[in-house]
Short mmCIF file of N, CA and C in Angstrom, two decimals:
data_model
loop_
_atom_site.label_atom_id
_atom_site.label_comp_id
_atom_site.label_asym_id
_atom_site.label_seq_id
_atom_site.Cartn_x
_atom_site.Cartn_y
_atom_site.Cartn_z
N UNK A 1 272.25 -207.85 -91.93
CA UNK A 1 272.85 -208.06 -90.58
C UNK A 1 272.74 -206.74 -89.94
N UNK A 2 272.82 -206.85 -88.50
CA UNK A 2 272.71 -205.75 -87.65
C UNK A 2 274.11 -205.50 -86.79
N UNK A 3 274.16 -204.29 -86.11
CA UNK A 3 275.35 -204.08 -85.38
C UNK A 3 274.86 -203.30 -84.15
N UNK A 4 275.60 -203.54 -83.03
CA UNK A 4 275.33 -202.61 -81.90
C UNK A 4 275.92 -201.34 -82.09
N UNK A 5 276.80 -201.01 -82.95
CA UNK A 5 277.50 -199.78 -83.13
C UNK A 5 277.83 -199.64 -84.54
N UNK A 6 277.35 -198.42 -85.11
CA UNK A 6 277.58 -198.09 -86.58
C UNK A 6 279.02 -197.42 -86.65
N UNK A 7 279.62 -196.97 -85.58
CA UNK A 7 280.92 -196.44 -85.35
C UNK A 7 281.74 -197.47 -84.56
N UNK A 8 282.83 -198.07 -85.07
CA UNK A 8 283.49 -198.89 -84.32
C UNK A 8 284.89 -198.39 -84.31
N UNK A 9 285.60 -198.48 -83.06
CA UNK A 9 286.91 -198.01 -82.78
C UNK A 9 287.95 -199.24 -82.61
N UNK A 10 289.04 -199.16 -83.26
CA UNK A 10 290.04 -200.30 -82.97
C UNK A 10 291.41 -199.51 -82.93
N UNK A 11 292.21 -200.23 -82.14
CA UNK A 11 293.61 -199.67 -81.95
C UNK A 11 294.47 -200.13 -83.10
N UNK A 12 295.36 -199.33 -83.62
CA UNK A 12 296.25 -199.75 -84.64
C UNK A 12 297.09 -200.96 -84.21
N UNK A 13 297.49 -201.05 -83.02
CA UNK A 13 298.39 -202.19 -82.51
C UNK A 13 297.53 -203.43 -82.42
N UNK A 14 296.19 -203.44 -82.53
CA UNK A 14 295.49 -204.69 -82.46
C UNK A 14 295.54 -205.44 -83.78
N UNK A 15 295.84 -204.84 -84.91
CA UNK A 15 295.97 -205.40 -86.04
C UNK A 15 294.76 -206.21 -86.36
N UNK A 16 293.56 -205.43 -86.41
CA UNK A 16 292.33 -206.06 -86.60
C UNK A 16 292.00 -206.48 -88.00
N UNK A 17 291.30 -207.46 -88.27
CA UNK A 17 290.75 -207.76 -89.72
C UNK A 17 289.32 -207.50 -89.75
N UNK A 18 288.79 -207.52 -91.02
CA UNK A 18 287.43 -207.15 -91.29
C UNK A 18 286.45 -207.99 -90.61
N UNK A 19 286.78 -209.33 -90.45
CA UNK A 19 286.01 -210.14 -89.66
C UNK A 19 285.77 -209.81 -88.10
N UNK A 20 286.71 -208.92 -87.60
CA UNK A 20 286.57 -208.47 -86.23
C UNK A 20 285.34 -207.45 -85.90
N UNK A 21 284.77 -206.94 -87.03
CA UNK A 21 283.69 -205.98 -87.07
C UNK A 21 282.62 -206.65 -86.19
N UNK A 22 281.99 -205.90 -85.35
CA UNK A 22 280.89 -206.41 -84.48
C UNK A 22 279.63 -206.43 -85.08
N UNK A 23 279.14 -207.57 -85.65
CA UNK A 23 278.08 -207.79 -86.41
C UNK A 23 277.16 -208.98 -85.87
N UNK A 24 275.92 -208.74 -85.97
CA UNK A 24 274.91 -210.01 -85.68
C UNK A 24 274.21 -210.31 -87.00
N UNK A 25 274.29 -211.43 -87.36
CA UNK A 25 273.53 -211.95 -88.71
C UNK A 25 272.98 -213.41 -88.44
N UNK A 26 271.83 -213.57 -89.02
CA UNK A 26 271.14 -214.85 -88.86
C UNK A 26 271.68 -215.84 -89.75
N UNK A 27 272.63 -215.39 -90.70
CA UNK A 27 273.35 -216.47 -91.57
C UNK A 27 274.78 -216.40 -91.44
N UNK A 28 275.43 -217.47 -91.85
CA UNK A 28 276.95 -217.60 -91.61
C UNK A 28 277.65 -216.85 -92.75
N UNK A 29 276.97 -216.31 -93.94
CA UNK A 29 277.66 -215.85 -94.99
C UNK A 29 277.45 -214.36 -94.92
N UNK A 30 278.55 -213.65 -94.75
CA UNK A 30 278.56 -212.20 -94.71
C UNK A 30 279.41 -211.66 -95.80
N UNK A 31 279.01 -210.58 -96.54
CA UNK A 31 279.79 -210.07 -97.73
C UNK A 31 280.22 -208.69 -97.32
N UNK A 32 281.47 -208.41 -97.37
CA UNK A 32 282.03 -207.15 -96.92
C UNK A 32 282.49 -206.28 -98.12
N UNK A 33 282.31 -205.03 -98.01
CA UNK A 33 282.56 -204.10 -99.15
C UNK A 33 283.15 -202.84 -98.35
N UNK A 34 284.43 -202.47 -98.88
CA UNK A 34 285.08 -201.25 -98.33
C UNK A 34 285.05 -200.23 -99.39
N UNK A 35 284.56 -199.07 -98.83
CA UNK A 35 284.40 -197.80 -99.64
C UNK A 35 285.69 -196.96 -99.52
N UNK A 36 286.52 -196.95 -100.47
CA UNK A 36 287.80 -196.02 -100.46
C UNK A 36 287.56 -194.63 -100.89
N UNK A 37 286.27 -194.25 -101.11
CA UNK A 37 286.08 -192.94 -101.45
C UNK A 37 285.69 -192.70 -102.95
N UNK A 38 286.27 -193.68 -103.74
CA UNK A 38 286.04 -193.55 -105.21
C UNK A 38 285.26 -194.86 -105.78
N UNK A 39 285.27 -195.91 -105.01
CA UNK A 39 284.60 -197.15 -105.49
C UNK A 39 284.30 -198.07 -104.23
N UNK A 40 283.42 -198.87 -104.32
CA UNK A 40 283.19 -200.03 -103.27
C UNK A 40 283.66 -201.16 -103.71
N UNK A 41 284.74 -201.63 -102.96
CA UNK A 41 285.38 -202.91 -103.41
C UNK A 41 285.02 -204.03 -102.44
N UNK A 42 284.92 -205.23 -102.97
CA UNK A 42 284.64 -206.43 -102.03
C UNK A 42 285.95 -206.80 -101.39
N UNK A 43 285.87 -207.14 -100.13
CA UNK A 43 287.14 -207.58 -99.33
C UNK A 43 286.81 -208.80 -98.58
N UNK A 44 287.82 -209.53 -98.27
CA UNK A 44 287.76 -210.86 -97.48
C UNK A 44 287.63 -210.48 -96.02
N UNK A 45 287.06 -211.34 -95.19
CA UNK A 45 286.89 -211.19 -93.76
C UNK A 45 288.20 -211.35 -93.16
N UNK A 46 289.23 -211.68 -93.78
CA UNK A 46 290.65 -211.85 -93.21
C UNK A 46 291.43 -210.70 -93.68
N UNK A 47 290.93 -209.82 -94.50
CA UNK A 47 291.73 -208.55 -94.87
C UNK A 47 291.95 -207.64 -93.79
N UNK A 48 293.01 -206.95 -93.65
CA UNK A 48 293.36 -205.89 -92.70
C UNK A 48 292.32 -204.79 -92.64
N UNK A 49 291.83 -204.62 -91.38
CA UNK A 49 290.95 -203.53 -91.19
C UNK A 49 291.49 -202.19 -91.44
N UNK A 50 290.84 -201.40 -92.33
CA UNK A 50 291.35 -199.96 -92.55
C UNK A 50 290.27 -198.99 -92.07
N UNK A 51 290.77 -197.83 -91.75
CA UNK A 51 289.92 -196.67 -91.34
C UNK A 51 288.99 -196.43 -92.53
N UNK A 52 287.73 -196.18 -92.29
CA UNK A 52 286.79 -195.83 -93.35
C UNK A 52 285.41 -196.52 -93.26
N UNK A 53 284.72 -196.56 -94.38
CA UNK A 53 283.32 -197.03 -94.39
C UNK A 53 283.36 -198.39 -94.92
N UNK A 54 282.40 -199.29 -94.26
CA UNK A 54 282.23 -200.65 -94.86
C UNK A 54 280.85 -200.91 -94.95
N UNK A 55 280.46 -201.71 -95.82
CA UNK A 55 278.99 -201.99 -96.10
C UNK A 55 278.85 -203.55 -96.02
N UNK A 56 278.01 -204.14 -95.33
CA UNK A 56 278.00 -205.46 -95.13
C UNK A 56 276.64 -206.02 -95.54
N UNK A 57 276.44 -207.02 -96.42
CA UNK A 57 275.36 -207.67 -96.67
C UNK A 57 275.42 -209.11 -96.25
N UNK A 58 274.32 -209.87 -95.99
CA UNK A 58 274.24 -211.22 -95.70
C UNK A 58 273.59 -212.08 -96.80
N UNK A 59 274.19 -213.24 -96.97
CA UNK A 59 273.74 -214.17 -98.05
C UNK A 59 273.14 -215.40 -97.28
N UNK A 60 271.99 -215.99 -97.54
CA UNK A 60 271.44 -217.20 -97.00
C UNK A 60 272.31 -218.27 -97.71
N UNK A 61 272.92 -219.08 -96.92
CA UNK A 61 273.61 -220.23 -97.69
C UNK A 61 272.63 -221.27 -98.39
N UNK A 62 271.50 -221.50 -97.84
CA UNK A 62 270.58 -222.43 -98.33
C UNK A 62 270.00 -221.87 -99.68
N UNK A 63 269.66 -220.75 -99.66
CA UNK A 63 268.98 -220.05 -100.99
C UNK A 63 269.90 -219.22 -101.79
N UNK A 64 271.05 -219.01 -101.19
CA UNK A 64 271.98 -218.07 -102.02
C UNK A 64 271.32 -216.65 -102.18
N UNK A 65 270.35 -216.35 -101.44
CA UNK A 65 269.78 -215.00 -101.65
C UNK A 65 270.54 -213.97 -100.66
N UNK A 66 270.74 -212.79 -101.35
CA UNK A 66 271.60 -211.80 -100.56
C UNK A 66 270.59 -210.70 -100.22
N UNK A 67 270.88 -210.09 -98.93
CA UNK A 67 269.93 -209.08 -98.42
C UNK A 67 270.08 -207.84 -99.34
N UNK A 68 268.84 -207.11 -99.54
CA UNK A 68 268.88 -205.92 -100.43
C UNK A 68 269.49 -204.79 -99.75
N UNK A 69 269.34 -204.61 -98.53
CA UNK A 69 269.94 -203.48 -97.78
C UNK A 69 271.27 -203.91 -97.31
N UNK A 70 272.29 -202.92 -97.15
CA UNK A 70 273.53 -203.21 -96.52
C UNK A 70 273.54 -202.44 -95.07
N UNK A 71 274.32 -203.13 -94.22
CA UNK A 71 274.64 -202.55 -93.09
C UNK A 71 275.85 -201.61 -93.22
N UNK A 72 275.75 -200.46 -92.59
CA UNK A 72 276.84 -199.46 -92.71
C UNK A 72 277.64 -199.41 -91.43
N UNK A 73 279.01 -199.43 -91.50
CA UNK A 73 279.83 -199.35 -90.34
C UNK A 73 280.91 -198.42 -90.66
N UNK A 74 281.16 -197.36 -89.86
CA UNK A 74 282.35 -196.55 -89.98
C UNK A 74 283.50 -196.98 -88.98
N UNK A 75 284.60 -197.35 -89.62
CA UNK A 75 285.75 -197.87 -88.73
C UNK A 75 286.68 -196.70 -88.51
N UNK A 76 287.03 -196.55 -87.13
CA UNK A 76 288.00 -195.49 -86.78
C UNK A 76 289.26 -196.29 -86.20
N UNK A 77 290.32 -196.08 -86.69
CA UNK A 77 291.55 -196.74 -86.16
C UNK A 77 292.37 -195.58 -85.42
N UNK A 78 292.54 -195.91 -84.13
CA UNK A 78 293.34 -195.01 -83.24
C UNK A 78 294.85 -195.30 -83.37
N UNK A 79 295.58 -194.26 -83.76
CA UNK A 79 297.01 -194.57 -83.92
C UNK A 79 297.68 -193.73 -82.64
N UNK A 80 298.32 -194.53 -81.79
CA UNK A 80 298.94 -193.86 -80.52
C UNK A 80 300.40 -193.84 -80.95
N UNK A 81 300.99 -192.60 -80.82
CA UNK A 81 302.32 -192.47 -81.07
C UNK A 81 303.28 -193.05 -79.88
N UNK A 82 304.50 -193.32 -80.19
CA UNK A 82 305.35 -193.83 -79.06
C UNK A 82 305.61 -192.61 -78.15
N UNK A 83 306.17 -192.85 -76.92
CA UNK A 83 306.65 -191.84 -76.09
C UNK A 83 307.82 -191.10 -76.81
N UNK A 84 308.27 -190.07 -76.19
CA UNK A 84 309.40 -189.23 -76.72
C UNK A 84 310.39 -189.07 -75.68
N UNK A 85 311.74 -188.71 -76.06
CA UNK A 85 312.75 -188.25 -75.15
C UNK A 85 313.71 -187.44 -75.66
N UNK A 86 314.30 -186.48 -74.99
CA UNK A 86 315.34 -185.73 -75.57
C UNK A 86 316.67 -186.27 -75.56
N UNK A 87 316.80 -187.43 -75.07
CA UNK A 87 318.09 -188.13 -74.95
C UNK A 87 317.89 -189.67 -75.19
N UNK A 88 318.12 -190.10 -76.48
CA UNK A 88 317.92 -191.55 -76.79
C UNK A 88 319.15 -192.41 -76.18
N UNK A 89 320.19 -191.69 -75.83
CA UNK A 89 321.30 -192.31 -75.14
C UNK A 89 321.41 -191.82 -73.67
N UNK A 90 321.23 -192.63 -72.77
CA UNK A 90 321.30 -191.96 -71.42
C UNK A 90 322.30 -192.90 -70.48
N UNK A 91 323.14 -192.17 -69.74
CA UNK A 91 324.24 -192.62 -68.98
C UNK A 91 323.86 -192.54 -67.51
N UNK A 92 324.31 -193.53 -66.80
CA UNK A 92 324.21 -193.59 -65.26
C UNK A 92 325.39 -194.04 -64.77
N UNK A 93 325.66 -193.84 -63.53
CA UNK A 93 326.75 -194.21 -62.66
C UNK A 93 326.49 -195.77 -62.31
N UNK A 94 327.24 -196.60 -62.58
CA UNK A 94 326.92 -198.05 -62.31
C UNK A 94 326.74 -198.30 -60.81
N UNK A 95 327.47 -197.64 -60.01
CA UNK A 95 327.45 -197.87 -58.52
C UNK A 95 326.06 -197.40 -57.93
N UNK A 96 325.33 -196.61 -58.75
CA UNK A 96 324.00 -196.26 -58.25
C UNK A 96 322.87 -197.15 -58.42
N UNK A 97 323.21 -198.29 -59.20
CA UNK A 97 322.12 -199.42 -59.46
C UNK A 97 320.98 -198.77 -59.98
N UNK A 98 321.06 -198.14 -61.18
CA UNK A 98 319.84 -197.44 -61.77
C UNK A 98 318.91 -198.53 -62.15
N UNK A 99 317.47 -197.93 -62.15
CA UNK A 99 316.49 -198.96 -62.51
C UNK A 99 315.86 -198.42 -63.81
N UNK A 100 315.05 -199.20 -64.38
CA UNK A 100 314.26 -198.99 -65.49
C UNK A 100 313.39 -197.68 -65.34
N UNK A 101 312.95 -197.42 -64.26
CA UNK A 101 312.08 -196.29 -63.92
C UNK A 101 312.93 -194.95 -63.89
N UNK A 102 314.28 -195.09 -63.92
CA UNK A 102 315.15 -193.95 -64.06
C UNK A 102 315.39 -193.22 -65.41
N UNK A 103 314.96 -194.09 -66.44
CA UNK A 103 315.13 -193.69 -67.82
C UNK A 103 314.11 -192.46 -67.94
N UNK A 104 314.53 -191.41 -68.70
CA UNK A 104 313.73 -190.28 -68.80
C UNK A 104 313.00 -190.28 -70.21
N UNK A 105 311.70 -190.51 -70.18
CA UNK A 105 310.90 -190.43 -71.35
C UNK A 105 309.58 -189.56 -71.07
N UNK A 106 308.85 -188.96 -72.15
CA UNK A 106 307.68 -188.39 -71.85
C UNK A 106 306.54 -189.15 -72.63
N UNK A 107 305.53 -189.33 -71.85
CA UNK A 107 304.31 -190.03 -72.40
C UNK A 107 303.38 -190.42 -71.32
N UNK A 108 302.36 -191.21 -71.59
CA UNK A 108 301.29 -191.75 -70.72
C UNK A 108 301.39 -193.22 -70.60
N UNK A 109 301.29 -193.64 -69.25
CA UNK A 109 301.26 -195.09 -69.14
C UNK A 109 302.39 -195.87 -69.93
N UNK A 110 303.70 -195.55 -69.50
CA UNK A 110 304.83 -196.05 -70.40
C UNK A 110 305.03 -197.62 -69.83
N UNK A 111 305.29 -198.35 -70.96
CA UNK A 111 305.68 -199.77 -70.58
C UNK A 111 306.91 -200.03 -71.42
N UNK A 112 307.79 -200.83 -70.72
CA UNK A 112 309.10 -201.10 -71.32
C UNK A 112 309.26 -202.55 -71.80
N UNK A 113 309.93 -202.78 -72.88
CA UNK A 113 310.14 -204.06 -73.56
C UNK A 113 311.74 -204.31 -73.77
N UNK A 114 312.00 -205.52 -73.93
CA UNK A 114 313.44 -205.77 -74.33
C UNK A 114 313.56 -206.00 -75.74
N UNK A 115 312.54 -205.73 -76.63
CA UNK A 115 312.69 -205.79 -78.14
C UNK A 115 311.91 -204.69 -78.83
N UNK A 116 312.11 -204.41 -80.01
CA UNK A 116 311.45 -203.22 -80.80
C UNK A 116 310.11 -203.74 -80.98
N UNK A 117 309.82 -205.06 -81.45
CA UNK A 117 308.61 -205.63 -81.60
C UNK A 117 308.44 -206.86 -80.86
N UNK A 118 307.18 -207.24 -80.33
CA UNK A 118 307.20 -208.48 -79.51
C UNK A 118 307.95 -208.30 -78.23
N UNK A 119 308.80 -209.31 -77.92
CA UNK A 119 309.62 -209.27 -76.73
C UNK A 119 308.93 -209.43 -75.48
N UNK A 120 309.64 -209.15 -74.39
CA UNK A 120 309.07 -209.40 -73.04
C UNK A 120 308.88 -208.12 -72.28
N UNK A 121 307.83 -207.92 -71.55
CA UNK A 121 307.28 -206.78 -70.82
C UNK A 121 308.30 -206.81 -69.59
N UNK A 122 308.88 -205.63 -69.34
CA UNK A 122 309.84 -205.45 -68.24
C UNK A 122 309.19 -204.75 -67.02
N UNK A 123 309.72 -204.87 -66.01
CA UNK A 123 309.31 -204.27 -64.79
C UNK A 123 310.10 -202.94 -64.56
N UNK A 124 309.42 -201.93 -64.10
CA UNK A 124 310.02 -200.60 -63.79
C UNK A 124 311.15 -200.74 -62.67
N UNK A 125 311.11 -201.87 -61.84
CA UNK A 125 312.14 -202.18 -60.97
C UNK A 125 313.31 -202.93 -61.43
N UNK A 126 313.22 -203.31 -62.70
CA UNK A 126 314.51 -204.07 -63.24
C UNK A 126 315.71 -203.10 -63.29
N UNK A 127 316.80 -203.65 -62.83
CA UNK A 127 318.03 -202.98 -62.98
C UNK A 127 318.67 -202.94 -64.26
N UNK A 128 319.11 -201.52 -64.79
CA UNK A 128 319.60 -201.39 -66.02
C UNK A 128 320.92 -201.97 -66.34
N UNK A 129 321.12 -202.55 -67.51
CA UNK A 129 322.29 -203.17 -67.89
C UNK A 129 323.16 -202.41 -68.84
N UNK A 130 324.46 -202.35 -68.86
CA UNK A 130 325.20 -201.58 -69.71
C UNK A 130 325.15 -201.98 -71.31
N UNK A 131 325.21 -200.95 -72.01
CA UNK A 131 325.10 -201.15 -73.46
C UNK A 131 323.91 -201.91 -73.95
N UNK A 132 322.70 -201.73 -73.20
CA UNK A 132 321.53 -202.32 -73.65
C UNK A 132 320.46 -201.28 -74.09
N UNK A 133 319.53 -201.58 -75.05
CA UNK A 133 318.68 -200.71 -75.50
C UNK A 133 317.40 -201.30 -75.09
N UNK A 134 316.57 -200.46 -74.39
CA UNK A 134 315.16 -200.64 -73.85
C UNK A 134 314.29 -199.90 -74.70
N UNK A 135 313.04 -200.57 -74.86
CA UNK A 135 312.06 -200.06 -75.93
C UNK A 135 310.80 -199.67 -75.06
N UNK A 136 310.27 -198.50 -75.23
CA UNK A 136 309.11 -198.00 -74.56
C UNK A 136 307.99 -197.66 -75.42
N UNK A 137 306.77 -198.10 -74.92
CA UNK A 137 305.52 -197.73 -75.68
C UNK A 137 304.75 -196.95 -74.54
N UNK A 138 303.65 -196.26 -75.19
CA UNK A 138 302.69 -195.70 -74.25
C UNK A 138 301.49 -195.89 -74.70
N UNK A 139 300.54 -195.85 -73.63
CA UNK A 139 298.99 -196.34 -73.85
C UNK A 139 298.30 -195.11 -73.49
N UNK A 140 297.52 -194.65 -74.48
CA UNK A 140 296.47 -193.55 -74.36
C UNK A 140 295.11 -194.28 -74.36
N UNK A 141 294.32 -193.94 -73.30
CA UNK A 141 292.95 -194.71 -73.51
C UNK A 141 293.21 -196.12 -73.26
N UNK A 142 292.64 -196.96 -74.22
CA UNK A 142 292.89 -198.31 -74.38
C UNK A 142 293.75 -198.70 -75.40
N UNK A 143 294.43 -197.82 -76.08
CA UNK A 143 295.42 -198.19 -77.22
C UNK A 143 296.82 -197.95 -76.82
N UNK A 144 297.51 -199.01 -77.00
CA UNK A 144 299.02 -198.91 -76.91
C UNK A 144 299.68 -198.51 -78.23
N UNK A 145 300.83 -197.87 -78.14
CA UNK A 145 301.41 -197.34 -79.43
C UNK A 145 301.99 -198.79 -80.08
N UNK A 146 301.85 -198.73 -81.33
CA UNK A 146 302.36 -199.87 -82.18
C UNK A 146 303.95 -199.84 -82.36
N UNK A 147 304.42 -198.75 -82.40
CA UNK A 147 305.88 -198.44 -82.52
C UNK A 147 306.44 -198.01 -81.16
N UNK A 148 307.73 -198.39 -80.98
CA UNK A 148 308.37 -198.11 -79.71
C UNK A 148 309.38 -197.34 -79.82
N UNK A 149 309.77 -196.56 -78.70
CA UNK A 149 310.86 -195.67 -78.62
C UNK A 149 312.14 -196.39 -78.00
N UNK A 150 313.34 -196.59 -78.65
CA UNK A 150 314.52 -197.17 -78.19
C UNK A 150 315.28 -196.12 -77.43
N UNK A 151 315.73 -196.65 -76.28
CA UNK A 151 316.62 -195.82 -75.31
C UNK A 151 317.86 -196.76 -74.99
N UNK A 152 319.07 -196.28 -75.34
CA UNK A 152 320.28 -196.98 -75.12
C UNK A 152 321.03 -196.61 -73.80
N UNK A 153 321.42 -197.50 -73.02
CA UNK A 153 321.93 -197.32 -71.59
C UNK A 153 323.38 -197.48 -71.59
N UNK A 154 324.09 -196.50 -71.05
CA UNK A 154 325.54 -196.62 -70.80
C UNK A 154 325.72 -196.51 -69.27
N UNK A 155 326.41 -197.50 -68.72
CA UNK A 155 326.75 -197.44 -67.31
C UNK A 155 328.13 -197.02 -67.04
N UNK A 156 328.42 -195.94 -66.40
CA UNK A 156 329.88 -195.47 -66.31
C UNK A 156 330.43 -196.17 -65.04
N UNK A 157 331.54 -196.77 -65.10
CA UNK A 157 332.30 -197.42 -64.02
C UNK A 157 333.53 -196.59 -63.83
N UNK A 158 333.49 -195.56 -62.94
CA UNK A 158 334.90 -194.85 -62.76
C UNK A 158 335.90 -195.58 -62.09
N UNK A 159 337.23 -195.54 -62.72
CA UNK A 159 338.25 -196.22 -62.04
C UNK A 159 338.75 -195.54 -60.84
N UNK A 160 339.36 -196.26 -59.85
CA UNK A 160 339.88 -195.67 -58.68
C UNK A 160 341.02 -194.81 -58.93
N UNK A 161 341.35 -193.89 -58.19
CA UNK A 161 342.54 -192.85 -58.36
C UNK A 161 343.80 -193.73 -58.34
N UNK A 162 344.84 -193.14 -58.79
CA UNK A 162 346.23 -193.83 -58.70
C UNK A 162 347.10 -193.01 -57.86
N UNK A 163 348.08 -193.62 -57.43
CA UNK A 163 349.09 -193.00 -56.60
C UNK A 163 349.95 -193.95 -55.88
N UNK A 164 350.98 -193.49 -55.20
CA UNK A 164 351.90 -194.44 -54.35
C UNK A 164 351.01 -194.99 -53.19
N UNK A 165 351.05 -196.14 -52.96
CA UNK A 165 350.22 -196.83 -51.84
C UNK A 165 350.84 -196.57 -50.47
N UNK A 166 352.13 -196.23 -50.41
CA UNK A 166 352.80 -195.83 -49.21
C UNK A 166 353.29 -194.46 -49.35
N UNK A 167 353.06 -193.49 -48.42
CA UNK A 167 353.40 -192.11 -48.53
C UNK A 167 353.91 -191.79 -47.03
N UNK A 168 355.06 -191.15 -47.03
CA UNK A 168 355.64 -190.74 -45.75
C UNK A 168 355.58 -189.33 -45.47
N UNK A 169 355.30 -188.90 -44.29
CA UNK A 169 355.23 -187.48 -43.85
C UNK A 169 356.17 -187.29 -42.57
N UNK A 170 356.77 -186.18 -42.51
CA UNK A 170 357.52 -185.78 -41.24
C UNK A 170 356.56 -185.28 -40.25
N UNK A 171 356.66 -185.72 -39.07
CA UNK A 171 355.95 -185.32 -37.81
C UNK A 171 354.35 -185.43 -37.97
N UNK A 172 353.81 -184.73 -39.00
CA UNK A 172 352.30 -184.82 -39.18
C UNK A 172 351.88 -184.50 -40.60
N UNK A 173 350.66 -184.79 -40.90
CA UNK A 173 350.04 -184.56 -42.13
C UNK A 173 348.52 -184.74 -42.13
N UNK A 174 347.93 -184.22 -43.13
CA UNK A 174 346.46 -184.37 -43.15
C UNK A 174 346.15 -185.22 -44.39
N UNK A 175 344.73 -185.69 -44.42
CA UNK A 175 344.43 -186.40 -45.71
C UNK A 175 344.58 -185.65 -46.97
N UNK A 176 344.49 -184.30 -46.71
CA UNK A 176 344.64 -183.50 -47.91
C UNK A 176 346.10 -183.44 -48.44
N UNK A 177 347.14 -183.93 -47.69
CA UNK A 177 348.48 -183.87 -48.00
C UNK A 177 348.76 -185.21 -48.93
N UNK A 178 347.79 -186.22 -48.88
CA UNK A 178 348.07 -187.47 -49.62
C UNK A 178 348.21 -187.05 -51.10
N UNK A 179 348.97 -187.71 -51.88
CA UNK A 179 348.96 -187.32 -53.32
C UNK A 179 348.48 -188.44 -54.26
N UNK A 180 347.33 -188.17 -54.84
CA UNK A 180 346.69 -189.23 -55.83
C UNK A 180 346.41 -188.45 -57.02
N UNK A 181 346.18 -189.27 -58.11
CA UNK A 181 345.75 -188.74 -59.40
C UNK A 181 344.29 -189.31 -59.72
N UNK A 182 343.42 -188.20 -60.02
CA UNK A 182 342.15 -188.55 -60.27
C UNK A 182 341.30 -187.25 -60.25
N UNK A 183 339.92 -187.36 -60.35
CA UNK A 183 339.00 -186.36 -60.35
C UNK A 183 338.02 -186.50 -59.26
N UNK A 184 337.69 -185.31 -58.56
CA UNK A 184 336.67 -185.26 -57.47
C UNK A 184 336.82 -186.48 -56.34
N UNK A 185 338.19 -186.40 -55.86
CA UNK A 185 338.59 -187.38 -54.92
C UNK A 185 337.75 -187.23 -53.63
N UNK A 186 337.35 -188.45 -53.09
CA UNK A 186 336.74 -188.66 -51.73
C UNK A 186 337.54 -189.65 -51.06
N UNK A 187 337.66 -189.50 -49.75
CA UNK A 187 338.38 -190.43 -48.91
C UNK A 187 337.48 -191.11 -47.85
N UNK A 188 337.71 -192.38 -47.81
CA UNK A 188 337.06 -193.27 -46.86
C UNK A 188 338.06 -193.93 -45.78
N UNK A 189 337.33 -194.57 -44.85
CA UNK A 189 338.24 -195.32 -43.88
C UNK A 189 338.27 -196.74 -44.14
N UNK A 190 337.68 -197.27 -45.28
CA UNK A 190 337.64 -198.65 -45.57
C UNK A 190 337.59 -198.90 -47.11
N UNK A 191 337.90 -200.11 -47.65
CA UNK A 191 337.88 -200.22 -49.12
C UNK A 191 336.46 -200.27 -49.71
N UNK A 192 335.47 -200.73 -48.89
CA UNK A 192 334.07 -200.64 -49.35
C UNK A 192 333.18 -200.11 -47.99
N UNK A 193 332.01 -199.51 -48.42
CA UNK A 193 331.30 -198.98 -47.35
C UNK A 193 331.78 -197.66 -46.82
#
């Protein structure tokens, strides 16, 4: 058999099998052998492709004759790590309507999913939901990370301050004279907006 490339590169996430090697042969029967450094072992075309050296021969199905020479292919498996973050638990103010793009992770070509494996690809414009874990992969070159980073989101919903809803002042008063219980109080002229 022949090949256009004696060095063939695969992504770990592709979960390639030996039969995925790029080989041209004039027969339908190929024999695969994996060199693990100490011995050459025959492998099936459906076996998981490992990094290392493979030797391939061809057998003519009509005559059962096998090629004397072997085709050599060196397999390189690219392992892309998942993105990283200093904070796997991230909190946002619910009233800010935070988006998936607001999550802080480091990596290249980040993609978000709704599951650790498989799942649905999410959009960076999706609104974050409380108590939900989102999973990020990164793609370097043509290889996406097989493992994903989980980031759990908490949306904080502060309660309104408390106090007497009717307060009386003699002659005059300022908004600063109103008595309410809470933190970082801000005053508005309507219940919303």
